[in-house]
Coordinates of C-alpha atoms in Angstrom, one line a residue:
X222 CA 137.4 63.5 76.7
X223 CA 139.6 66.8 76.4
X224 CA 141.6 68.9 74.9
X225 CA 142.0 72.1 76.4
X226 CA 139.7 71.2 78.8
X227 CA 138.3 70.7 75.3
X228 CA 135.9 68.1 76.3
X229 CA 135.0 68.3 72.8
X230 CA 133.7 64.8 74.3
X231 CA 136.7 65.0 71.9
X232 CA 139.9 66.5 71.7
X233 CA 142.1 66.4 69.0
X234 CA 145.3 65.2 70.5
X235 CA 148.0 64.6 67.9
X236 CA 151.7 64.7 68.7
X237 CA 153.0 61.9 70.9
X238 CA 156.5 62.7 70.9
X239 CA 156.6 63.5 74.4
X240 CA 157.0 61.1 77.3
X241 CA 154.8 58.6 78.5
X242 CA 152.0 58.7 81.0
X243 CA 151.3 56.9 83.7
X244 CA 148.5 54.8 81.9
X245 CA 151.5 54.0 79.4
X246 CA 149.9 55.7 76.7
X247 CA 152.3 58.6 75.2
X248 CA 151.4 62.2 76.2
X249 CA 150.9 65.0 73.7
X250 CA 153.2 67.7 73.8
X251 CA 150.9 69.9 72.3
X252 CA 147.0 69.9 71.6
X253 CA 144.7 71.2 68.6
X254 CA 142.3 73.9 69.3
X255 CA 141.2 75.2 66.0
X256 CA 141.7 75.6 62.5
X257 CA 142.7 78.3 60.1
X258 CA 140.0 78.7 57.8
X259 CA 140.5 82.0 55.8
X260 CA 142.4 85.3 55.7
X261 CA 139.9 88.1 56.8
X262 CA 140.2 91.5 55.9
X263 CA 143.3 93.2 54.7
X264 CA 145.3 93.9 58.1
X265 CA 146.4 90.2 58.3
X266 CA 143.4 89.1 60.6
X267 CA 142.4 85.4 60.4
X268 CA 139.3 83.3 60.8
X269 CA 139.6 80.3 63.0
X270 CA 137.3 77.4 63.6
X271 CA 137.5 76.5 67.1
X272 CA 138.0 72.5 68.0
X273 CA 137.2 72.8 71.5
X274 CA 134.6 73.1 74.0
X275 CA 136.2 75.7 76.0
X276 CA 136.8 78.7 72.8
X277 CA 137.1 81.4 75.9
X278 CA 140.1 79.9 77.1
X279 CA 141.5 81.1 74.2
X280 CA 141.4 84.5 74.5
X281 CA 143.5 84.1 77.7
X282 CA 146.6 82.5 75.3
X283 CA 150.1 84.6 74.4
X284 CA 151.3 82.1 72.2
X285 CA 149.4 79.7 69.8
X286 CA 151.5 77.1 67.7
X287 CA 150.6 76.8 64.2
X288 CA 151.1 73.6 61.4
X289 CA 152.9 70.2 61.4
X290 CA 156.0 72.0 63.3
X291 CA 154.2 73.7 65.9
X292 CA 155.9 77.4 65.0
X293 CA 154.8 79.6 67.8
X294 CA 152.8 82.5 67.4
X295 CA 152.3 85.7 69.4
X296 CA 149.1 86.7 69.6
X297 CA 147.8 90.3 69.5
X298 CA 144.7 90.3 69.9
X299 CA 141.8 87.3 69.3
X300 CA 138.3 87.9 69.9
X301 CA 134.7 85.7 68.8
X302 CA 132.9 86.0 65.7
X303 CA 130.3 84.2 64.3
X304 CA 130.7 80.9 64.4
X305 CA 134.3 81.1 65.3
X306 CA 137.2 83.4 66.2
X307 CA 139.1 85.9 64.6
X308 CA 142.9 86.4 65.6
X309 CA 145.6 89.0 64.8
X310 CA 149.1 87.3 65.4
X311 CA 152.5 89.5 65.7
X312 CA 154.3 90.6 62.4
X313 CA 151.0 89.3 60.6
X314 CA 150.3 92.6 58.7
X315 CA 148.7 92.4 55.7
X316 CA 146.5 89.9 53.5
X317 CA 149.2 87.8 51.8
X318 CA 151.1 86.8 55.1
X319 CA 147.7 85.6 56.7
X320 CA 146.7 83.4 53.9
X321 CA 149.7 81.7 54.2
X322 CA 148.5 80.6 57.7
X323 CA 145.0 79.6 55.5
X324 CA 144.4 75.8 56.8
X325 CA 146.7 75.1 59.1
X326 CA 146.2 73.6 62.7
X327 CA 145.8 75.9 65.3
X328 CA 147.8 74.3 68.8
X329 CA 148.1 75.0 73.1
X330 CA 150.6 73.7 74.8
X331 CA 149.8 70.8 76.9
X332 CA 151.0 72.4 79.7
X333 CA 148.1 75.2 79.2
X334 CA 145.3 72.5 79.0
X335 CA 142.3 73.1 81.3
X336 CA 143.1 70.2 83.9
X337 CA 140.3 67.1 83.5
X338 CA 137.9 66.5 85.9
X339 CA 136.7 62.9 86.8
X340 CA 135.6 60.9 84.2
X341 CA 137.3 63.2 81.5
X342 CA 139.6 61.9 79.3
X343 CA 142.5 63.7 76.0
X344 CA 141.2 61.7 73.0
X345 CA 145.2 60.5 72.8
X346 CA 144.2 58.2 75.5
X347 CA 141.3 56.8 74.0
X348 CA 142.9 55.8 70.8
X349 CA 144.1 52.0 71.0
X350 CA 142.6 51.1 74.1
X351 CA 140.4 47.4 74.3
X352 CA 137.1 47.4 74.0
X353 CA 134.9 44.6 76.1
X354 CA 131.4 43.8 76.0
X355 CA 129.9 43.3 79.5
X356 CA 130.3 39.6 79.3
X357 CA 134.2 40.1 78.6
X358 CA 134.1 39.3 75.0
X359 CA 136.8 41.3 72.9
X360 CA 134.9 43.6 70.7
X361 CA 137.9 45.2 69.0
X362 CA 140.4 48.6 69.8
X363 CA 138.9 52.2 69.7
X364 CA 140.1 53.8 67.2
X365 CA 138.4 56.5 65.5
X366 CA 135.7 59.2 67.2
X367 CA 133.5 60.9 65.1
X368 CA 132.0 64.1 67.1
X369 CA 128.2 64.4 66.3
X370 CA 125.4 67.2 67.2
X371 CA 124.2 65.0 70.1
X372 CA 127.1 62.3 71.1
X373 CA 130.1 61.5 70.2
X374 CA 130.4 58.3 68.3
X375 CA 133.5 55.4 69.1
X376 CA 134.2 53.9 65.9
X377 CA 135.5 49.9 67.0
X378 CA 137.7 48.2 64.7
X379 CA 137.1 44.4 65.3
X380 CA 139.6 42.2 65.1
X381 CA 138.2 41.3 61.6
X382 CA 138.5 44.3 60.7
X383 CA 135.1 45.3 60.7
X384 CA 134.1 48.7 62.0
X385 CA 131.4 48.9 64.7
X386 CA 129.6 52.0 65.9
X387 CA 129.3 52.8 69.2
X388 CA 127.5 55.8 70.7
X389 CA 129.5 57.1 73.9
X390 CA 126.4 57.6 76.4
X391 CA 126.4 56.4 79.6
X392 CA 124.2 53.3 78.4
X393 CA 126.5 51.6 76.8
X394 CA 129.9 53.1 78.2
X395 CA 129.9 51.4 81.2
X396 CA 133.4 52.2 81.9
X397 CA 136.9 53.4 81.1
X398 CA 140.1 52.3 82.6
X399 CA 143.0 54.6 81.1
X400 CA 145.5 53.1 83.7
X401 CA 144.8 49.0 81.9
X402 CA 143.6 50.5 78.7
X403 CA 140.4 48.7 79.0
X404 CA 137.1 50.3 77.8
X405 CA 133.6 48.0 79.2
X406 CA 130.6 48.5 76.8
X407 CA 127.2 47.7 77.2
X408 CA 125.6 46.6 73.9
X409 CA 122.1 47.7 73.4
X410 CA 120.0 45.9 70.6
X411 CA 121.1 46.8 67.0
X412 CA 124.4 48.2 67.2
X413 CA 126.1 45.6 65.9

């Protein structure tokens, strides 16, 4: 899975207003890369989390898009720190004008994604697809991931509407087919 590149095994991909794919599932105009966590300093700096697993891309980007409307941003300068970045956008001068960046979504284009490799996959076209056991039996529709230390974690809805857990390691995904929306899943003893 990707964003950027952002194989955070998980991207964040949220607006679908663009065109569709060829797998029929509606491509992203634009992907999330971080989050806005704080104002720091007085010169207008910010703090960012970074949501993906390639941060150093990042320092390669003119423009970032910010919040629900994707505003473009110039940036200045952007540079790591602790557990995250710091950036300096244009006409961002002082204290006040960065915290009213505090909390918003922090965007690339989709155009300046890293490109997948095999295998890799933009959470967007995860979300909805079928999940079958090995035997063919519908377990339910992906539709949540929850990104942990170790794996991430496919949350199943059944069509019940029971949740079931999945961890998303090569013994128990046995496959993924984006083009017929069709995940295969190998269920090891107690996870459901």
């Amino acid at each position: 899975l990707t964003d950027m590149g952002m194989d955070q095994s998980s991207s964040h991909a949220t607006d679908d207003r663009n065109s569709g794919s060829e797998s029929g599932v509606p491509e992203p105009e634009f992907l999330v890369v971080g989050h806005i966590v704080r104002p720091h300093g007085i010169r207008g700096e910010v703090a960012m989390k970074a949501i993906t697993q390639y941060p150093e891309r990042l320092l390669e980007r003119d423009i970032l898009y910010l919040g629900p409307d994707y505003v473009p941003y110039h940036v200045e300068e952007i540079r790591h720190h602790s557990k995250g970045m710091l950036i300096r956008f244009a006409k961002i001068t002082n204290r006040n004008q960065a915290e009213v960046l505090r909390d918003l979504l922090v965007y690339v284009h989709i155009r300046d994604a890293v490109p997948l490799e095999d295998g890799e996959f933009y959470i967007y076209q995860l979300q909805g697809i079928q999940v079958l056991t090995s035997d063919n039996s519908l377990l339910g529709h992906l539709t949540d991931i929850l990104e942990t230390g170790a794996n991430d974690v496919y949350i199943i809805t059944s069509p019940e509407g029971k949740e079931i857990l999945i961890p998303a390691i090569p013994e128990v995904i046995l496959s993924i087919d984006i083009e017929h929306r069709v995940m295969r899943v190998n269920l090891l003893e107690g996870l459901l």
